[in-house]
XYZ file of C-alpha atoms in Angstrom:
169
model
C -22.887 -47.054 9.406
C -24.492 -45.465 6.359
C -25.859 -42.657 8.538
C -22.459 -42.107 10.170
C -20.720 -41.686 6.812
C -23.343 -39.100 5.822
C -22.730 -37.134 9.014
C -18.990 -37.412 8.509
C -19.284 -36.130 4.928
C -21.521 -33.257 6.018
C -19.107 -32.355 8.817
C -16.142 -32.453 6.448
C -17.958 -30.295 3.888
C -19.033 -27.787 6.532
C -15.481 -27.627 7.916
C -13.960 -26.997 4.496
C -16.560 -24.340 3.754
C -15.927 -22.674 7.114
C -12.148 -22.553 6.659
C -12.430 -21.321 3.070
C -14.839 -18.553 4.060
C -12.607 -17.500 6.980
C -9.610 -17.356 4.633
C -11.625 -15.345 2.112
C -12.845 -12.981 4.841
C -9.273 -12.262 5.962
C -8.098 -11.933 2.359
C -10.859 -9.409 1.607
C -10.018 -7.548 4.819
C -6.380 -7.217 3.739
C -7.444 -6.073 0.283
C -9.669 -3.382 1.749
C -6.836 -2.305 4.091
C -4.538 -1.980 1.079
C -7.143 0.128 -0.735
C -7.654 2.256 2.373
C -3.911 2.775 2.796
C -3.426 3.747 -0.852
C -6.302 6.219 -0.613
C -4.864 7.727 2.592
C -1.424 8.103 0.975
C -2.950 9.851 -2.050
C -4.991 12.218 0.138
C -2.011 13.035 2.365
C 0.172 13.779 -0.638
C -2.492 16.074 -2.087
C -2.725 17.970 1.210
C 1.072 18.257 1.392
C 1.243 19.414 -2.214
C -1.274 22.172 -1.505
C 0.450 23.111 1.780
C 4.001 23.405 0.429
C 2.930 25.231 -2.751
C 1.776 28.256 -0.711
C 3.713 30.682 1.469
C 3.030 30.914 5.174
C 0.119 33.111 6.234
C -0.387 34.001 9.877
C -4.041 32.986 9.991
C -6.306 30.420 11.552
C -6.737 28.729 8.182
C -3.007 28.010 8.103
C -3.184 26.282 11.491
C -6.162 24.223 10.343
C -4.339 23.126 7.195
C -1.298 22.139 9.273
C -3.507 20.155 11.637
C -5.164 18.366 8.703
C -1.785 17.514 7.204
C -0.490 16.192 10.516
C -3.684 14.151 10.984
C -3.294 12.703 7.482
C 0.249 11.669 8.387
C -0.976 9.943 11.555
C -3.697 8.117 9.604
C -1.210 6.853 7.012
C 1.210 5.718 9.704
C -1.546 4.017 11.694
C -3.012 2.112 8.763
C 0.441 1.010 7.600
C 1.323 -0.332 11.045
C -1.654 -2.696 10.763
C -0.748 -3.677 7.204
C 2.978 -4.219 7.833
C 2.846 -7.780 9.312
C 1.450 -9.201 6.076
C 4.342 -7.976 3.918
C 7.488 -9.914 3.161
C 10.681 -8.647 4.781
C 12.132 -7.408 1.472
C 8.940 -5.579 0.501
C 8.678 -4.110 3.984
C 12.194 -2.641 3.776
C 11.528 -0.998 0.407
C 8.146 0.379 1.451
C 9.505 1.520 4.813
C 12.195 3.605 3.089
C 9.594 5.143 0.801
C 7.350 5.933 3.766
C 10.302 7.570 5.506
C 10.778 9.802 2.469
C 7.051 10.561 2.359
C 6.866 11.481 6.055
C 9.813 13.816 5.581
C 8.073 15.427 2.611
C 4.780 15.763 4.498
C 5.881 17.478 7.704
C 9.641 17.917 7.457
C 11.641 21.010 6.666
C 10.020 24.292 7.704
C 6.674 22.748 8.589
C 4.656 25.126 10.816
C 7.539 27.637 10.970
C 6.189 31.200 10.946
C 7.214 33.160 7.871
C 8.311 30.154 5.844
C 8.524 30.493 2.076
C 6.808 28.055 -0.234
C 8.856 24.955 -0.896
C 8.330 23.907 -4.496
C 10.824 21.068 -4.185
C 8.686 19.400 -1.529
C 5.495 20.250 -3.393
C 6.736 18.611 -6.587
C 8.401 15.587 -4.947
C 5.526 14.511 -2.721
C 3.322 13.274 -5.585
C 5.907 10.985 -7.276
C 6.969 9.503 -3.934
C 3.364 8.775 -2.980
C 2.712 7.245 -6.416
C 5.754 5.009 -5.959
C 4.476 3.953 -2.528
C 1.069 3.075 -3.961
C 2.636 0.977 -6.730
C 4.920 -0.831 -4.267
C 2.028 -1.456 -1.860
C -0.114 -2.950 -4.627
C 2.756 -5.186 -5.779
C 3.554 -6.308 -2.253
C -0.110 -7.026 -1.567
C -0.423 -9.039 -4.777
C 2.677 -11.043 -3.777
C 0.907 -12.167 -0.598
C -1.766 -13.971 -2.632
C -1.434 -17.751 -2.755
C -0.147 -19.209 -6.018
C 0.707 -15.739 -7.342
C 4.254 -16.704 -8.253
C 3.068 -19.782 -10.176
C 0.604 -17.667 -12.128
C 3.263 -15.020 -12.753
C 5.747 -17.630 -14.008
C 3.113 -19.026 -16.381
C 2.261 -15.619 -17.836
C 5.907 -14.597 -18.169
C 6.769 -17.902 -19.819
C 4.076 -17.619 -22.484
C 5.659 -14.340 -23.690
C 9.141 -15.820 -23.886
C 10.857 -16.175 -27.235
C 13.721 -18.494 -28.000
C 16.962 -16.758 -28.803
C 18.728 -19.590 -30.586
C 20.265 -18.776 -33.961
C 18.509 -19.994 -37.089
C 20.062 -22.953 -38.855
C 21.852 -24.127 -35.710
C 22.549 -27.845 -35.520
């Protein structure tokens, strides 16, 4: 019986370790996906900023830049489709609207139209929209962590001040 309880304890310890490590593996995978998505959004916005800040030139370089911008858009969309199931419904709606705005800024308007003029509105708007997406993605990812709301409530509560009047009875 003594030997059986030792085996049972070892099995229980190994099982807990296995499940914890699997959870941590998936958590780290989601964190790296979030980092990868934020990096892809920043790179795509930089490419779009450079593209829309210049006028159209009928050259092979222009076609290569357009292809790179379109590829960056596909990468962002592909990574986000794998990240989407882990978001809450409310966060997904907000981020989806921001991504819609970003995709319009990346390849909307006169994208790949011969003779197009530079579009400074798109060039200046793409960076703030991508920064907003990155902030929202980081917040949404942090909200998926277990016990985050308890920790947040604790830290918000320690900064709270009472607003009762002095001398009140």
